[in-house]
């Protein structure tokens, strides 16, 4: 201890406290590092398994999002066979009318709409994955018009939700049920094709 420190007890005390704090950090850090290094292999395996499960769940959620995005795109682009292929063999389908298969949905929707333009959107999905099954709720908006001569005198602009279930089959996700509930429906004019479209 130098002469100045012996005359200034508070400076000496400060250096002592500081040295003790550094020692505590070194000892604590060493103990923490030793504890980390000595983690049992089972804990590391559990962490790896948890990470792998999270990655798989995120991949499943993304694939389900893609399936539903194709559902909307195939409806509006009138790719009926591709729409039908998005469903399991025996789905539950209730979109204002009930259908027993993706093929029936596609064929009857094609006959109903003809070439009339439509616009379907799904967004804000809440998706939960449970192994090879999943559930989802989608906010939706659709604009549907019917062709000339349709039994429907007006089209509609609707807002609501899809309530879906999905099933993974041979590594791919399919829609196993879809139920549409609309909260609001506004009427819009039906499609009147231009002379070039007739």
mmCIF file with all atom_site columns, C-alpha atoms in Angstrom:
data_model
loop_
_atom_site.group_PDB
_atom_site.id
_atom_site.type_symbol
_atom_site.label_atom_id
_atom_site.label_alt_id
_atom_site.label_comp_id
_atom_site.label_asym_id
_atom_site.label_entity_id
_atom_site.label_seq_id
_atom_site.pdbx_PDB_ins_code
_atom_site.Cartn_x
_atom_site.Cartn_y
_atom_site.Cartn_z
_atom_site.occupancy
_atom_site.B_iso_or_equiv
_atom_site.pdbx_formal_charge
_atom_site.auth_seq_id
_atom_site.auth_comp_id
_atom_site.auth_asym_id
_atom_site.auth_atom_id
_atom_site.pdbx_PDB_model_num
ATOM 1   C CA . UNK A 1 1   ? 0.000   0.000   0.000   1.00 0.00 ? 1   UNK A CA 1
ATOM 2   C CA . UNK A 1 2   ? 1.476   3.358   -0.895  1.00 0.00 ? 2   UNK A CA 1
ATOM 3   C CA . UNK A 1 3   ? 1.601   6.341   1.436   1.00 0.00 ? 3   UNK A CA 1
ATOM 4   C CA . UNK A 1 4   ? -1.246  8.097   -0.294  1.00 0.00 ? 4   UNK A CA 1
ATOM 5   C CA . UNK A 1 5   ? -3.566  5.077   0.107   1.00 0.00 ? 5   UNK A CA 1
ATOM 6   C CA . UNK A 1 6   ? -2.660  4.688   3.815   1.00 0.00 ? 6   UNK A CA 1
ATOM 7   C CA . UNK A 1 7   ? -3.781  8.255   4.358   1.00 0.00 ? 7   UNK A CA 1
ATOM 8   C CA . UNK A 1 8   ? -7.003  7.727   2.371   1.00 0.00 ? 8   UNK A CA 1
ATOM 9   C CA . UNK A 1 9   ? -8.966  4.779   3.846   1.00 0.00 ? 9   UNK A CA 1
ATOM 10  C CA . UNK A 1 10  ? -11.865 5.188   1.400   1.00 0.00 ? 10  UNK A CA 1
ATOM 11  C CA . UNK A 1 11  ? -9.556  4.784   -1.627  1.00 0.00 ? 11  UNK A CA 1
ATOM 12  C CA . UNK A 1 12  ? -8.053  1.639   -0.090  1.00 0.00 ? 12  UNK A CA 1
ATOM 13  C CA . UNK A 1 13  ? -11.503 0.249   0.684   1.00 0.00 ? 13  UNK A CA 1
ATOM 14  C CA . UNK A 1 14  ? -12.658 0.976   -2.892  1.00 0.00 ? 14  UNK A CA 1
ATOM 15  C CA . UNK A 1 15  ? -9.708  -0.932  -4.388  1.00 0.00 ? 15  UNK A CA 1
ATOM 16  C CA . UNK A 1 16  ? -10.330 -3.871  -2.079  1.00 0.00 ? 16  UNK A CA 1
ATOM 17  C CA . UNK A 1 17  ? -14.018 -4.050  -2.970  1.00 0.00 ? 17  UNK A CA 1
ATOM 18  C CA . UNK A 1 18  ? -13.159 -3.780  -6.671  1.00 0.00 ? 18  UNK A CA 1
ATOM 19  C CA . UNK A 1 19  ? -10.624 -6.623  -6.425  1.00 0.00 ? 19  UNK A CA 1
ATOM 20  C CA . UNK A 1 20  ? -13.148 -8.774  -4.583  1.00 0.00 ? 20  UNK A CA 1
ATOM 21  C CA . UNK A 1 21  ? -15.766 -8.129  -7.285  1.00 0.00 ? 21  UNK A CA 1
ATOM 22  C CA . UNK A 1 22  ? -13.354 -9.136  -10.072 1.00 0.00 ? 22  UNK A CA 1
ATOM 23  C CA . UNK A 1 23  ? -12.447 -12.311 -8.157  1.00 0.00 ? 23  UNK A CA 1
ATOM 24  C CA . UNK A 1 24  ? -16.122 -13.159 -7.725  1.00 0.00 ? 24  UNK A CA 1
ATOM 25  C CA . UNK A 1 25  ? -16.743 -12.706 -11.437 1.00 0.00 ? 25  UNK A CA 1
ATOM 26  C CA . UNK A 1 26  ? -13.809 -14.916 -12.332 1.00 0.00 ? 26  UNK A CA 1
ATOM 27  C CA . UNK A 1 27  ? -14.846 -17.630 -9.915  1.00 0.00 ? 27  UNK A CA 1
ATOM 28  C CA . UNK A 1 28  ? -18.522 -17.374 -10.930 1.00 0.00 ? 28  UNK A CA 1
ATOM 29  C CA . UNK A 1 29  ? -17.647 -17.387 -14.614 1.00 0.00 ? 29  UNK A CA 1
ATOM 30  C CA . UNK A 1 30  ? -15.419 -20.362 -14.150 1.00 0.00 ? 30  UNK A CA 1
ATOM 31  C CA . UNK A 1 31  ? -18.099 -22.208 -12.235 1.00 0.00 ? 31  UNK A CA 1
ATOM 32  C CA . UNK A 1 32  ? -20.651 -21.333 -14.922 1.00 0.00 ? 32  UNK A CA 1
ATOM 33  C CA . UNK A 1 33  ? -18.339 -22.471 -17.687 1.00 0.00 ? 33  UNK A CA 1
ATOM 34  C CA . UNK A 1 34  ? -17.579 -25.681 -15.813 1.00 0.00 ? 34  UNK A CA 1
ATOM 35  C CA . UNK A 1 35  ? -21.280 -26.318 -15.283 1.00 0.00 ? 35  UNK A CA 1
ATOM 36  C CA . UNK A 1 36  ? -21.978 -25.702 -18.977 1.00 0.00 ? 36  UNK A CA 1
ATOM 37  C CA . UNK A 1 37  ? -19.123 -27.964 -20.066 1.00 0.00 ? 37  UNK A CA 1
ATOM 38  C CA . UNK A 1 38  ? -20.260 -30.724 -17.747 1.00 0.00 ? 38  UNK A CA 1
ATOM 39  C CA . UNK A 1 39  ? -23.891 -30.755 -19.024 1.00 0.00 ? 39  UNK A CA 1
ATOM 40  C CA . UNK A 1 40  ? -25.012 -34.353 -19.494 1.00 0.00 ? 40  UNK A CA 1
ATOM 41  C CA . UNK A 1 41  ? -25.334 -35.609 -23.061 1.00 0.00 ? 41  UNK A CA 1
ATOM 42  C CA . UNK A 1 42  ? -29.061 -36.160 -22.462 1.00 0.00 ? 42  UNK A CA 1
ATOM 43  C CA . UNK A 1 43  ? -29.606 -32.416 -21.912 1.00 0.00 ? 43  UNK A CA 1
ATOM 44  C CA . UNK A 1 44  ? -27.790 -31.564 -25.150 1.00 0.00 ? 44  UNK A CA 1
ATOM 45  C CA . UNK A 1 45  ? -29.824 -34.211 -26.944 1.00 0.00 ? 45  UNK A CA 1
ATOM 46  C CA . UNK A 1 46  ? -33.056 -32.755 -25.523 1.00 0.00 ? 46  UNK A CA 1
ATOM 47  C CA . UNK A 1 47  ? -32.104 -29.274 -26.731 1.00 0.00 ? 47  UNK A CA 1
ATOM 48  C CA . UNK A 1 48  ? -31.282 -30.565 -30.204 1.00 0.00 ? 48  UNK A CA 1
ATOM 49  C CA . UNK A 1 49  ? -34.560 -32.478 -30.355 1.00 0.00 ? 49  UNK A CA 1
ATOM 50  C CA . UNK A 1 50  ? -36.476 -29.382 -29.236 1.00 0.00 ? 50  UNK A CA 1
ATOM 51  C CA . UNK A 1 51  ? -34.785 -27.273 -31.912 1.00 0.00 ? 51  UNK A CA 1
ATOM 52  C CA . UNK A 1 52  ? -35.531 -29.881 -34.579 1.00 0.00 ? 52  UNK A CA 1
ATOM 53  C CA . UNK A 1 53  ? -39.193 -30.003 -33.499 1.00 0.00 ? 53  UNK A CA 1
ATOM 54  C CA . UNK A 1 54  ? -39.457 -26.215 -33.733 1.00 0.00 ? 54  UNK A CA 1
ATOM 55  C CA . UNK A 1 55  ? -37.961 -26.178 -37.218 1.00 0.00 ? 55  UNK A CA 1
ATOM 56  C CA . UNK A 1 56  ? -40.338 -28.955 -38.319 1.00 0.00 ? 56  UNK A CA 1
ATOM 57  C CA . UNK A 1 57  ? -43.351 -27.114 -36.897 1.00 0.00 ? 57  UNK A CA 1
ATOM 58  C CA . UNK A 1 58  ? -42.384 -23.920 -38.741 1.00 0.00 ? 58  UNK A CA 1
ATOM 59  C CA . UNK A 1 59  ? -41.900 -25.894 -41.969 1.00 0.00 ? 59  UNK A CA 1
ATOM 60  C CA . UNK A 1 60  ? -45.347 -27.492 -41.502 1.00 0.00 ? 60  UNK A CA 1
ATOM 61  C CA . UNK A 1 61  ? -46.986 -24.108 -40.886 1.00 0.00 ? 61  UNK A CA 1
ATOM 62  C CA . UNK A 1 62  ? -45.393 -22.715 -44.056 1.00 0.00 ? 62  UNK A CA 1
ATOM 63  C CA . UNK A 1 63  ? -46.516 -25.673 -46.169 1.00 0.00 ? 63  UNK A CA 1
ATOM 64  C CA . UNK A 1 64  ? -50.080 -25.301 -44.865 1.00 0.00 ? 64  UNK A CA 1
ATOM 65  C CA . UNK A 1 65  ? -49.966 -21.601 -45.768 1.00 0.00 ? 65  UNK A CA 1
ATOM 66  C CA . UNK A 1 66  ? -48.893 -22.580 -49.281 1.00 0.00 ? 66  UNK A CA 1
ATOM 67  C CA . UNK A 1 67  ? -51.736 -25.103 -49.593 1.00 0.00 ? 67  UNK A CA 1
ATOM 68  C CA . UNK A 1 68  ? -54.340 -22.496 -48.671 1.00 0.00 ? 68  UNK A CA 1
ATOM 69  C CA . UNK A 1 69  ? -52.738 -19.894 -50.943 1.00 0.00 ? 69  UNK A CA 1
ATOM 70  C CA . UNK A 1 70  ? -53.073 -22.346 -53.837 1.00 0.00 ? 70  UNK A CA 1
ATOM 71  C CA . UNK A 1 71  ? -56.715 -22.924 -52.891 1.00 0.00 ? 71  UNK A CA 1
ATOM 72  C CA . UNK A 1 72  ? -57.480 -19.238 -53.427 1.00 0.00 ? 72  UNK A CA 1
ATOM 73  C CA . UNK A 1 73  ? -55.338 -18.979 -56.561 1.00 0.00 ? 73  UNK A CA 1
ATOM 74  C CA . UNK A 1 74  ? -56.868 -22.054 -58.212 1.00 0.00 ? 74  UNK A CA 1
ATOM 75  C CA . UNK A 1 75  ? -60.389 -20.756 -57.493 1.00 0.00 ? 75  UNK A CA 1
ATOM 76  C CA . UNK A 1 76  ? -59.721 -17.427 -59.193 1.00 0.00 ? 76  UNK A CA 1
ATOM 77  C CA . UNK A 1 77  ? -57.610 -18.783 -62.054 1.00 0.00 ? 77  UNK A CA 1
ATOM 78  C CA . UNK A 1 78  ? -60.168 -21.566 -62.590 1.00 0.00 ? 78  UNK A CA 1
ATOM 79  C CA . UNK A 1 79  ? -57.658 -24.406 -62.362 1.00 0.00 ? 79  UNK A CA 1
ATOM 80  C CA . UNK A 1 80  ? -60.303 -26.856 -61.282 1.00 0.00 ? 80  UNK A CA 1
ATOM 81  C CA . UNK A 1 81  ? -58.380 -30.140 -61.324 1.00 0.00 ? 81  UNK A CA 1
ATOM 82  C CA . UNK A 1 82  ? -55.589 -28.572 -59.252 1.00 0.00 ? 82  UNK A CA 1
ATOM 83  C CA . UNK A 1 83  ? -58.178 -27.237 -56.789 1.00 0.00 ? 83  UNK A CA 1
ATOM 84  C CA . UNK A 1 84  ? -59.677 -30.712 -56.389 1.00 0.00 ? 84  UNK A CA 1
ATOM 85  C CA . UNK A 1 85  ? -56.228 -32.222 -55.699 1.00 0.00 ? 85  UNK A CA 1
ATOM 86  C CA . UNK A 1 86  ? -55.724 -30.040 -52.584 1.00 0.00 ? 86  UNK A CA 1
ATOM 87  C CA . UNK A 1 87  ? -58.213 -32.147 -50.579 1.00 0.00 ? 87  UNK A CA 1
ATOM 88  C CA . UNK A 1 88  ? -58.082 -35.506 -48.841 1.00 0.00 ? 88  UNK A CA 1
ATOM 89  C CA . UNK A 1 89  ? -60.174 -38.355 -50.257 1.00 0.00 ? 89  UNK A CA 1
ATOM 90  C CA . UNK A 1 90  ? -63.190 -37.737 -47.985 1.00 0.00 ? 90  UNK A CA 1
ATOM 91  C CA . UNK A 1 91  ? -63.154 -34.115 -46.812 1.00 0.00 ? 91  UNK A CA 1
ATOM 92  C CA . UNK A 1 92  ? -65.843 -32.044 -45.149 1.00 0.00 ? 92  UNK A CA 1
ATOM 93  C CA . UNK A 1 93  ? -66.522 -28.959 -47.276 1.00 0.00 ? 93  UNK A CA 1
ATOM 94  C CA . UNK A 1 94  ? -69.087 -26.306 -46.361 1.00 0.00 ? 94  UNK A CA 1
ATOM 95  C CA . UNK A 1 95  ? -68.610 -22.999 -48.179 1.00 0.00 ? 95  UNK A CA 1
ATOM 96  C CA . UNK A 1 96  ? -72.253 -21.949 -48.272 1.00 0.00 ? 96  UNK A CA 1
ATOM 97  C CA . UNK A 1 97  ? -72.990 -25.176 -50.136 1.00 0.00 ? 97  UNK A CA 1
ATOM 98  C CA . UNK A 1 98  ? -71.780 -28.574 -48.942 1.00 0.00 ? 98  UNK A CA 1
ATOM 99  C CA . UNK A 1 99  ? -69.602 -30.901 -51.005 1.00 0.00 ? 99  UNK A CA 1
ATOM 100 C CA . UNK A 1 100 ? -68.303 -34.390 -50.295 1.00 0.00 ? 100 UNK A CA 1
ATOM 101 C CA . UNK A 1 101 ? -65.050 -34.172 -52.259 1.00 0.00 ? 101 UNK A CA 1
ATOM 102 C CA . UNK A 1 102 ? -62.619 -31.723 -53.780 1.00 0.00 ? 102 UNK A CA 1
ATOM 103 C CA . UNK A 1 103 ? -63.716 -32.972 -57.215 1.00 0.00 ? 103 UNK A CA 1
ATOM 104 C CA . UNK A 1 104 ? -67.362 -32.173 -56.500 1.00 0.00 ? 104 UNK A CA 1
ATOM 105 C CA . UNK A 1 105 ? -66.434 -28.713 -55.194 1.00 0.00 ? 105 UNK A CA 1
ATOM 106 C CA . UNK A 1 106 ? -64.380 -28.012 -58.316 1.00 0.00 ? 106 UNK A CA 1
ATOM 107 C CA . UNK A 1 107 ? -66.946 -29.286 -60.819 1.00 0.00 ? 107 UNK A CA 1
ATOM 108 C CA . UNK A 1 108 ? -69.944 -27.523 -59.287 1.00 0.00 ? 108 UNK A CA 1
ATOM 109 C CA . UNK A 1 109 ? -68.061 -24.266 -58.718 1.00 0.00 ? 109 UNK A CA 1
ATOM 110 C CA . UNK A 1 110 ? -66.866 -24.325 -62.341 1.00 0.00 ? 110 UNK A CA 1
ATOM 111 C CA . UNK A 1 111 ? -70.454 -24.819 -63.551 1.00 0.00 ? 111 UNK A CA 1
ATOM 112 C CA . UNK A 1 112 ? -71.727 -22.060 -61.256 1.00 0.00 ? 112 UNK A CA 1
ATOM 113 C CA . UNK A 1 113 ? -69.128 -19.416 -62.121 1.00 0.00 ? 113 UNK A CA 1
ATOM 114 C CA . UNK A 1 114 ? -68.290 -20.144 -65.733 1.00 0.00 ? 114 UNK A CA 1
ATOM 115 C CA . UNK A 1 115 ? -65.892 -17.471 -66.945 1.00 0.00 ? 115 UNK A CA 1
ATOM 116 C CA . UNK A 1 116 ? -67.120 -14.833 -64.481 1.00 0.00 ? 116 UNK A CA 1
ATOM 117 C CA . UNK A 1 117 ? -64.229 -13.198 -62.608 1.00 0.00 ? 117 UNK A CA 1
ATOM 118 C CA . UNK A 1 118 ? -63.787 -13.739 -58.864 1.00 0.00 ? 118 UNK A CA 1
ATOM 119 C CA . UNK A 1 119 ? -61.293 -12.585 -56.255 1.00 0.00 ? 119 UNK A CA 1
ATOM 120 C CA . UNK A 1 120 ? -60.589 -14.601 -53.081 1.00 0.00 ? 120 UNK A CA 1
ATOM 121 C CA . UNK A 1 121 ? -58.166 -13.669 -50.324 1.00 0.00 ? 121 UNK A CA 1
ATOM 122 C CA . UNK A 1 122 ? -57.138 -15.377 -47.093 1.00 0.00 ? 122 UNK A CA 1
ATOM 123 C CA . UNK A 1 123 ? -54.934 -13.759 -44.469 1.00 0.00 ? 123 UNK A CA 1
ATOM 124 C CA . UNK A 1 124 ? -54.016 -13.570 -40.755 1.00 0.00 ? 124 UNK A CA 1
ATOM 125 C CA . UNK A 1 125 ? -53.855 -17.368 -40.347 1.00 0.00 ? 125 UNK A CA 1
ATOM 126 C CA . UNK A 1 126 ? -53.799 -18.949 -36.899 1.00 0.00 ? 126 UNK A CA 1
ATOM 127 C CA . UNK A 1 127 ? -52.300 -22.401 -37.485 1.00 0.00 ? 127 UNK A CA 1
ATOM 128 C CA . UNK A 1 128 ? -51.731 -25.122 -34.886 1.00 0.00 ? 128 UNK A CA 1
ATOM 129 C CA . UNK A 1 129 ? -49.912 -28.323 -35.817 1.00 0.00 ? 129 UNK A CA 1
ATOM 130 C CA . UNK A 1 130 ? -50.501 -31.555 -33.878 1.00 0.00 ? 130 UNK A CA 1
ATOM 131 C CA . UNK A 1 131 ? -48.338 -34.270 -35.412 1.00 0.00 ? 131 UNK A CA 1
ATOM 132 C CA . UNK A 1 132 ? -49.842 -35.222 -38.781 1.00 0.00 ? 132 UNK A CA 1
ATOM 133 C CA . UNK A 1 133 ? -52.919 -33.062 -38.277 1.00 0.00 ? 133 UNK A CA 1
ATOM 134 C CA . UNK A 1 134 ? -53.395 -29.322 -38.073 1.00 0.00 ? 134 UNK A CA 1
ATOM 135 C CA . UNK A 1 135 ? -56.115 -26.722 -37.576 1.00 0.00 ? 135 UNK A CA 1
ATOM 136 C CA . UNK A 1 136 ? -56.301 -23.179 -38.902 1.00 0.00 ? 136 UNK A CA 1
ATOM 137 C CA . UNK A 1 137 ? -58.529 -20.134 -38.843 1.00 0.00 ? 137 UNK A CA 1
ATOM 138 C CA . UNK A 1 138 ? -58.181 -17.684 -41.724 1.00 0.00 ? 138 UNK A CA 1
ATOM 139 C CA . UNK A 1 139 ? -59.669 -14.234 -42.135 1.00 0.00 ? 139 UNK A CA 1
ATOM 140 C CA . UNK A 1 140 ? -61.122 -14.038 -45.641 1.00 0.00 ? 140 UNK A CA 1
ATOM 141 C CA . UNK A 1 141 ? -62.613 -11.713 -48.196 1.00 0.00 ? 141 UNK A CA 1
ATOM 142 C CA . UNK A 1 142 ? -64.159 -12.684 -51.503 1.00 0.00 ? 142 UNK A CA 1
ATOM 143 C CA . UNK A 1 143 ? -65.684 -10.936 -54.489 1.00 0.00 ? 143 UNK A CA 1
ATOM 144 C CA . UNK A 1 144 ? -67.873 -13.221 -56.549 1.00 0.00 ? 144 UNK A CA 1
ATOM 145 C CA . UNK A 1 145 ? -69.809 -12.393 -59.686 1.00 0.00 ? 145 UNK A CA 1
ATOM 146 C CA . UNK A 1 146 ? -71.875 -14.741 -61.804 1.00 0.00 ? 146 UNK A CA 1
ATOM 147 C CA . UNK A 1 147 ? -72.144 -15.029 -65.584 1.00 0.00 ? 147 UNK A CA 1
ATOM 148 C CA . UNK A 1 148 ? -75.070 -13.762 -67.663 1.00 0.00 ? 148 UNK A CA 1
ATOM 149 C CA . UNK A 1 149 ? -78.058 -16.091 -67.411 1.00 0.00 ? 149 UNK A CA 1
ATOM 150 C CA . UNK A 1 150 ? -77.153 -17.242 -63.894 1.00 0.00 ? 150 UNK A CA 1
ATOM 151 C CA . UNK A 1 151 ? -79.988 -17.960 -61.476 1.00 0.00 ? 151 UNK A CA 1
ATOM 152 C CA . UNK A 1 152 ? -78.186 -15.557 -59.111 1.00 0.00 ? 152 UNK A CA 1
ATOM 153 C CA . UNK A 1 153 ? -79.310 -12.032 -59.975 1.00 0.00 ? 153 UNK A CA 1
ATOM 154 C CA . UNK A 1 154 ? -76.422 -10.392 -58.117 1.00 0.00 ? 154 UNK A CA 1
ATOM 155 C CA . UNK A 1 155 ? -72.897 -11.184 -57.133 1.00 0.00 ? 155 UNK A CA 1
ATOM 156 C CA . UNK A 1 156 ? -71.551 -10.504 -53.661 1.00 0.00 ? 156 UNK A CA 1
ATOM 157 C CA . UNK A 1 157 ? -68.619 -9.121  -51.710 1.00 0.00 ? 157 UNK A CA 1
ATOM 158 C CA . UNK A 1 158 ? -68.180 -11.175 -48.549 1.00 0.00 ? 158 UNK A CA 1
ATOM 159 C CA . UNK A 1 159 ? -66.102 -11.015 -45.372 1.00 0.00 ? 159 UNK A CA 1
ATOM 160 C CA . UNK A 1 160 ? -65.616 -13.761 -42.826 1.00 0.00 ? 160 UNK A CA 1
ATOM 161 C CA . UNK A 1 161 ? -63.484 -16.703 -41.739 1.00 0.00 ? 161 UNK A CA 1
ATOM 162 C CA . UNK A 1 162 ? -62.433 -20.136 -42.927 1.00 0.00 ? 162 UNK A CA 1
ATOM 163 C CA . UNK A 1 163 ? -62.113 -22.835 -40.261 1.00 0.00 ? 163 UNK A CA 1
ATOM 164 C CA . UNK A 1 164 ? -59.933 -25.594 -41.669 1.00 0.00 ? 164 UNK A CA 1
ATOM 165 C CA . UNK A 1 165 ? -58.330 -28.876 -40.708 1.00 0.00 ? 165 UNK A CA 1
ATOM 166 C CA . UNK A 1 166 ? -55.398 -30.427 -42.530 1.00 0.00 ? 166 UNK A CA 1
ATOM 167 C CA . UNK A 1 167 ? -53.851 -33.877 -42.713 1.00 0.00 ? 167 UNK A CA 1
ATOM 168 C CA . UNK A 1 168 ? -50.320 -34.873 -43.650 1.00 0.00 ? 168 UNK A CA 1
ATOM 169 C CA . UNK A 1 169 ? -50.321 -37.843 -46.055 1.00 0.00 ? 169 UNK A CA 1
ATOM 170 C CA . UNK A 1 170 ? -47.079 -39.277 -47.438 1.00 0.00 ? 170 UNK A CA 1
ATOM 171 C CA . UNK A 1 171 ? -45.213 -36.174 -46.328 1.00 0.00 ? 171 UNK A CA 1
ATOM 172 C CA . UNK A 1 172 ? -47.605 -33.620 -47.878 1.00 0.00 ? 172 UNK A CA 1
ATOM 173 C CA . UNK A 1 173 ? -50.410 -31.547 -46.348 1.00 0.00 ? 173 UNK A CA 1
ATOM 174 C CA . UNK A 1 174 ? -53.987 -31.673 -47.651 1.00 0.00 ? 174 UNK A CA 1
ATOM 175 C CA . UNK A 1 175 ? -57.219 -29.944 -46.628 1.00 0.00 ? 175 UNK A CA 1
ATOM 176 C CA . UNK A 1 176 ? -59.377 -32.429 -44.704 1.00 0.00 ? 176 UNK A CA 1
ATOM 177 C CA . UNK A 1 177 ? -62.166 -29.984 -43.875 1.00 0.00 ? 177 UNK A CA 1
ATOM 178 C CA . UNK A 1 178 ? -63.055 -26.393 -44.585 1.00 0.00 ? 178 UNK A CA 1
ATOM 179 C CA . UNK A 1 179 ? -66.032 -24.480 -43.201 1.00 0.00 ? 179 UNK A CA 1
ATOM 180 C CA . UNK A 1 180 ? -66.681 -20.905 -44.313 1.00 0.00 ? 180 UNK A CA 1
ATOM 181 C CA . UNK A 1 181 ? -68.653 -18.454 -42.189 1.00 0.00 ? 181 UNK A CA 1
ATOM 182 C CA . UNK A 1 182 ? -69.336 -14.994 -43.578 1.00 0.00 ? 182 UNK A CA 1
ATOM 183 C CA . UNK A 1 183 ? -69.883 -12.078 -41.212 1.00 0.00 ? 183 UNK A CA 1
ATOM 184 C CA . UNK A 1 184 ? -70.999 -9.622  -43.856 1.00 0.00 ? 184 UNK A CA 1
ATOM 185 C CA . UNK A 1 185 ? -72.181 -9.873  -47.447 1.00 0.00 ? 185 UNK A CA 1
ATOM 186 C CA . UNK A 1 186 ? -72.747 -6.901  -49.768 1.00 0.00 ? 186 UNK A CA 1
ATOM 187 C CA . UNK A 1 187 ? -74.414 -7.345  -53.161 1.00 0.00 ? 187 UNK A CA 1
ATOM 188 C CA . UNK A 1 188 ? -72.503 -6.352  -56.298 1.00 0.00 ? 188 UNK A CA 1
ATOM 189 C CA . UNK A 1 189 ? -73.470 -6.405  -59.985 1.00 0.00 ? 189 UNK A CA 1
ATOM 190 C CA . UNK A 1 190 ? -73.019 -9.603  -61.899 1.00 0.00 ? 190 UNK A CA 1
ATOM 191 C CA . UNK A 1 191 ? -70.418 -9.906  -64.621 1.00 0.00 ? 191 UNK A CA 1
ATOM 192 C CA . UNK A 1 192 ? -71.206 -8.337  -67.946 1.00 0.00 ? 192 UNK A CA 1
ATOM 193 C CA . UNK A 1 193 ? -68.590 -9.498  -70.460 1.00 0.00 ? 193 UNK A CA 1
ATOM 194 C CA . UNK A 1 194 ? -67.292 -7.073  -73.043 1.00 0.00 ? 194 UNK A CA 1
ATOM 195 C CA . UNK A 1 195 ? -68.081 -7.852  -76.696 1.00 0.00 ? 195 UNK A CA 1
ATOM 196 C CA . UNK A 1 196 ? -64.598 -9.309  -77.111 1.00 0.00 ? 196 UNK A CA 1
ATOM 197 C CA . UNK A 1 197 ? -65.229 -11.745 -74.243 1.00 0.00 ? 197 UNK A CA 1
ATOM 198 C CA . UNK A 1 198 ? -68.558 -13.030 -75.576 1.00 0.00 ? 198 UNK A CA 1
#
